[in-house]
PDB file of C-alpha atoms in Angstrom:
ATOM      1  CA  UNK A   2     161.235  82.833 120.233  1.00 80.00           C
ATOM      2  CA  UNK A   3     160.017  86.487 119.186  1.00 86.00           C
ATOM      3  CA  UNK A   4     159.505  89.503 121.592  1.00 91.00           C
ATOM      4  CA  UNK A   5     157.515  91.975 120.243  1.00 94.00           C
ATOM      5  CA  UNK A   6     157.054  95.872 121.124  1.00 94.00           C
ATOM      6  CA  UNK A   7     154.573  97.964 119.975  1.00 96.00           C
ATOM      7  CA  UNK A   8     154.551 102.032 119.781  1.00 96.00           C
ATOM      8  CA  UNK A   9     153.124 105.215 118.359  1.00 97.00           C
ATOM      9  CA  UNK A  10     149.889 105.341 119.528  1.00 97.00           C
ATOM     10  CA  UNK A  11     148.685 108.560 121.063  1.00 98.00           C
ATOM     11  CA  UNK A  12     145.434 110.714 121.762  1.00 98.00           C
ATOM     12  CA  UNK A  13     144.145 112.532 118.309  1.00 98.00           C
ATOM     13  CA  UNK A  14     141.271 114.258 117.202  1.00 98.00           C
ATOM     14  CA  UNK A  15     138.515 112.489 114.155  1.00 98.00           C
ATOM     15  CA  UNK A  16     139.814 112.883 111.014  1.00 98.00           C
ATOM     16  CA  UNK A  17     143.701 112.741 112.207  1.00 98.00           C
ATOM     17  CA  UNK A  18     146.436 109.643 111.526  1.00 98.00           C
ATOM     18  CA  UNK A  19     148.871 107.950 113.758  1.00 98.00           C
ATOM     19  CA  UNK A  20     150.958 105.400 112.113  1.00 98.00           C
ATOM     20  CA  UNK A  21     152.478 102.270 114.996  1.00 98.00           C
ATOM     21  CA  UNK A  22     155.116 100.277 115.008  1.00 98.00           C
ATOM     22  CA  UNK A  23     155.870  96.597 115.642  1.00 95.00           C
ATOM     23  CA  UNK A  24     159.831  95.854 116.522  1.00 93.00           C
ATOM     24  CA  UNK A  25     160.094  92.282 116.847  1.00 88.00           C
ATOM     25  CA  UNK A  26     163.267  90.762 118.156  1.00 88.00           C
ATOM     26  CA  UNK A  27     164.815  87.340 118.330  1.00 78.00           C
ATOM     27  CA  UNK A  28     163.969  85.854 114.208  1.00 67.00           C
ATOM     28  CA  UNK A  29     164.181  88.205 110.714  1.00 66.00           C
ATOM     29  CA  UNK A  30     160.045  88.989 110.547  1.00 62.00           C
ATOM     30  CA  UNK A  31     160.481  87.948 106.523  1.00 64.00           C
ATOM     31  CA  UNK A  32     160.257  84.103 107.521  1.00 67.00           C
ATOM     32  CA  UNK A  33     156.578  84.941 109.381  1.00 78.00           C
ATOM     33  CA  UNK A  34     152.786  85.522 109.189  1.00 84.00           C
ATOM     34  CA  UNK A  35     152.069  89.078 110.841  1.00 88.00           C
ATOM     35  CA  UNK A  36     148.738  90.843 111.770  1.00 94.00           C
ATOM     36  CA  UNK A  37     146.932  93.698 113.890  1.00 97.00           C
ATOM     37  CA  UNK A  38     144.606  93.178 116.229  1.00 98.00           C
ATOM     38  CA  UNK A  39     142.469  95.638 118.501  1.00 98.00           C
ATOM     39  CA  UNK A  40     140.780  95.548 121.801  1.00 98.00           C
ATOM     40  CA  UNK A  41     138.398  98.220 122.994  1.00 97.00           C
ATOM     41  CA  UNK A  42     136.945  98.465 126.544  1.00 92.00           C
ATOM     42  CA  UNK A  43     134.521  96.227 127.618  1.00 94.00           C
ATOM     43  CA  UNK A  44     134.853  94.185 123.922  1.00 96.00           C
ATOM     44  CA  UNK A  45     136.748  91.441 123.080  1.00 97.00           C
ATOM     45  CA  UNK A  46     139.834  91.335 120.694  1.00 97.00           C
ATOM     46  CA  UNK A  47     139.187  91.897 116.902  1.00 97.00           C
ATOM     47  CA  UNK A  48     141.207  91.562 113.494  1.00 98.00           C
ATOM     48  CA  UNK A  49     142.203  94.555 111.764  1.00 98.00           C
ATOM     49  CA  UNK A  50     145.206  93.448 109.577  1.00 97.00           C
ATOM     50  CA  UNK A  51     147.413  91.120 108.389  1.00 95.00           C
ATOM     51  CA  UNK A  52     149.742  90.554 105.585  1.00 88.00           C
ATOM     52  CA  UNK A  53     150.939  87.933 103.234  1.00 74.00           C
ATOM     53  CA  UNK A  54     153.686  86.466 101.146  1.00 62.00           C
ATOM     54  CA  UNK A  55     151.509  84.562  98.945  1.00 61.00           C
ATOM     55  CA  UNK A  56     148.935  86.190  97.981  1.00 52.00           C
ATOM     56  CA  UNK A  57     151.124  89.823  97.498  1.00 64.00           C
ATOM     57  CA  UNK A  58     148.515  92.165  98.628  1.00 77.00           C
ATOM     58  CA  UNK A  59     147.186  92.522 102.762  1.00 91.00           C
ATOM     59  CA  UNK A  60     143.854  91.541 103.594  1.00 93.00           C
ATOM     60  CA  UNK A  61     141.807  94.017 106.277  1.00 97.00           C
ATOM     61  CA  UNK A  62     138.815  94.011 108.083  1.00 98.00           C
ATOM     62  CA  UNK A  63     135.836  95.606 106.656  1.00 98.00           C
ATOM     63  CA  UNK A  64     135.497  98.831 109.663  1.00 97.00           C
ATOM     64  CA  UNK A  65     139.360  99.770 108.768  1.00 98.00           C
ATOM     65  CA  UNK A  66     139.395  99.218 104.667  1.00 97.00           C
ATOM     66  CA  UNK A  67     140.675 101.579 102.805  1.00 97.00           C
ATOM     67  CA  UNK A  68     141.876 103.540 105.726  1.00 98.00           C
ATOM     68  CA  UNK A  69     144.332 101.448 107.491  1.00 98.00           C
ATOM     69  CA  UNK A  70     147.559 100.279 105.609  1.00 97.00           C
ATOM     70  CA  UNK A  71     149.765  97.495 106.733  1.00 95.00           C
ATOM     71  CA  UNK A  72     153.540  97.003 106.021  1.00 92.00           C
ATOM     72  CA  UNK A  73     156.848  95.881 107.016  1.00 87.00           C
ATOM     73  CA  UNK A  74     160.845  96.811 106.610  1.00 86.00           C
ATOM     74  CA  UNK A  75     162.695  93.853 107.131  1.00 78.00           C
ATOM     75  CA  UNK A  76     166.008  95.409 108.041  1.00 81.00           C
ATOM     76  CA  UNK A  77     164.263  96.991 110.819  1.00 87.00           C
ATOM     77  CA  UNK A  78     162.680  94.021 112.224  1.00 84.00           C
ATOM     78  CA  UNK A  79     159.184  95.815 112.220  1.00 89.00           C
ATOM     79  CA  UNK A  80     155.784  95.860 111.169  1.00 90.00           C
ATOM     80  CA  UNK A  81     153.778  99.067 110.760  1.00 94.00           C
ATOM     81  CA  UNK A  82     150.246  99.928 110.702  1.00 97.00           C
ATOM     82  CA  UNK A  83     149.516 103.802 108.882  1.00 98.00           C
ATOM     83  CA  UNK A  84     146.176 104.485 110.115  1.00 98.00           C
ATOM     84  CA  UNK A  85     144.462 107.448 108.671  1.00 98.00           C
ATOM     85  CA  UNK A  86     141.106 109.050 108.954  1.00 98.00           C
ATOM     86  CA  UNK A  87     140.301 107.920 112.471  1.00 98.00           C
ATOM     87  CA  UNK A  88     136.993 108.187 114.254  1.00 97.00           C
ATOM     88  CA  UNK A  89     136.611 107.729 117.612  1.00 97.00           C
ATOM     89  CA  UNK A  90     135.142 104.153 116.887  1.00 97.00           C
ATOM     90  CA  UNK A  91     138.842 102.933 116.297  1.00 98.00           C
ATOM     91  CA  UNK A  92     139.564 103.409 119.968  1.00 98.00           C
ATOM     92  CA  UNK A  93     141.215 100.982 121.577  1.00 98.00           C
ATOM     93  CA  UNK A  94     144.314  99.146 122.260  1.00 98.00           C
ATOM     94  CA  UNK A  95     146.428  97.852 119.217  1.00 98.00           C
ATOM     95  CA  UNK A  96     148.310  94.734 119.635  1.00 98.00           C
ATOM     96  CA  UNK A  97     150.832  93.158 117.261  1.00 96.00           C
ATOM     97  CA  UNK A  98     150.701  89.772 115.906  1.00 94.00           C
ATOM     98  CA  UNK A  99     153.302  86.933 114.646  1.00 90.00           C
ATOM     99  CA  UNK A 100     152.685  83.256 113.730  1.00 88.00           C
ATOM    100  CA  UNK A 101     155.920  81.122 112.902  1.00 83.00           C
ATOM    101  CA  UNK A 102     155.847  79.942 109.773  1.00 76.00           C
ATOM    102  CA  UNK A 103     153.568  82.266 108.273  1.00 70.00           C
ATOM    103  CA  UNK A 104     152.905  81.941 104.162  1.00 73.00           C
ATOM    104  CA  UNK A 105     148.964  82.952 104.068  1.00 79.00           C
ATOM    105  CA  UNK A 106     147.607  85.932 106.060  1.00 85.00           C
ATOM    106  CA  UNK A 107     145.820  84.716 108.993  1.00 90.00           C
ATOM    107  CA  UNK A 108     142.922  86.573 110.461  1.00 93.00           C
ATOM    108  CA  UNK A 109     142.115  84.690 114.080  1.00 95.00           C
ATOM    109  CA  UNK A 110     143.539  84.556 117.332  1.00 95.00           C
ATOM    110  CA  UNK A 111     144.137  81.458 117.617  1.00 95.00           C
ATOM    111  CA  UNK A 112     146.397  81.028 115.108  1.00 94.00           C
ATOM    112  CA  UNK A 113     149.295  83.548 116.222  1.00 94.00           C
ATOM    113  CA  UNK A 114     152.134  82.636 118.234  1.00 92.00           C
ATOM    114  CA  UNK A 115     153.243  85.792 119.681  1.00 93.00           C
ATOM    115  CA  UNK A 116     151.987  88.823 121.151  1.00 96.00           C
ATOM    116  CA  UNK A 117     153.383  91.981 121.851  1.00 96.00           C
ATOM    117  CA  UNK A 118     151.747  94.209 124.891  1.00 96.00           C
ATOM    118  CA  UNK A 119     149.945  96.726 123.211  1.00 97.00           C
ATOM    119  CA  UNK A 120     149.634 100.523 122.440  1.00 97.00           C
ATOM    120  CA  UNK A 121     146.545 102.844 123.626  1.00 98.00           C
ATOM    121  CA  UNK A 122     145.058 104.523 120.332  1.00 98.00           C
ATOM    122  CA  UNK A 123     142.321 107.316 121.631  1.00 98.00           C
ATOM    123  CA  UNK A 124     140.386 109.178 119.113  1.00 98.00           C
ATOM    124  CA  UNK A 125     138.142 112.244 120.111  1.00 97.00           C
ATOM    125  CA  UNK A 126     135.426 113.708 118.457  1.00 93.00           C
TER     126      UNK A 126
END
């Protein structure tokens, strides 16, 4: 099994960059597919990132592209998301991702295993 915990998310202004962290515990990360997901109030959960082994390059969602940048230390047993230039539409609450067995990068819900609890991301304008 994996427990993951998510931190680093914070209240900034438009224009500013938080960067979170994923530290998963229980399996090395290197074996699995990872992802980002967000949830803002009143909306249900969307993709924002995930990563893969065999394609060699992460795959986003169109809203964060070019922004966002995921990544992950293996030592460390986490998974990072750099987020720069924020606007206030990327409000929400940022939840980790893990599927066992993970080769591709996976975009959906349903096809992650584990969840971690989430961290609050506010951006004013």
């Amino acid at each position: 099994q994996v427990q993951l915990v998510e931190s680093g998310g914070g209240l900034v202004q438009a224009g500013g960059s938080l960067r979170l962290s994923c530290a998963a515990s229980g399996r090395t990360l290197s074996s699995y597919g990872m992802g980002w997901f967000r949830q803002a109030p009143g909306k249900e959960r969307e993709f924002v990132a995930a990563l893969s082994w065999s394609g060699g390059s992460p795959y986003y969602a169109d809203s964060v592209k070019g922004r966002f940048t995921i990544s992950r230390d293996n030592a460390k047993n986490t998974v990072y998301l750099q987020m720069n230039s924020l606007n206030p539409e990327d409000t929400a609450v940022y939840y980790c991702a893990v599927r066992r067995g993970g080769i591709y990068y996976y975009t959906t819900i349903p096809e992650y295993d584990y969840w971690g609890q989430g961290t609050q991301v506010t951006v004013s304008s």
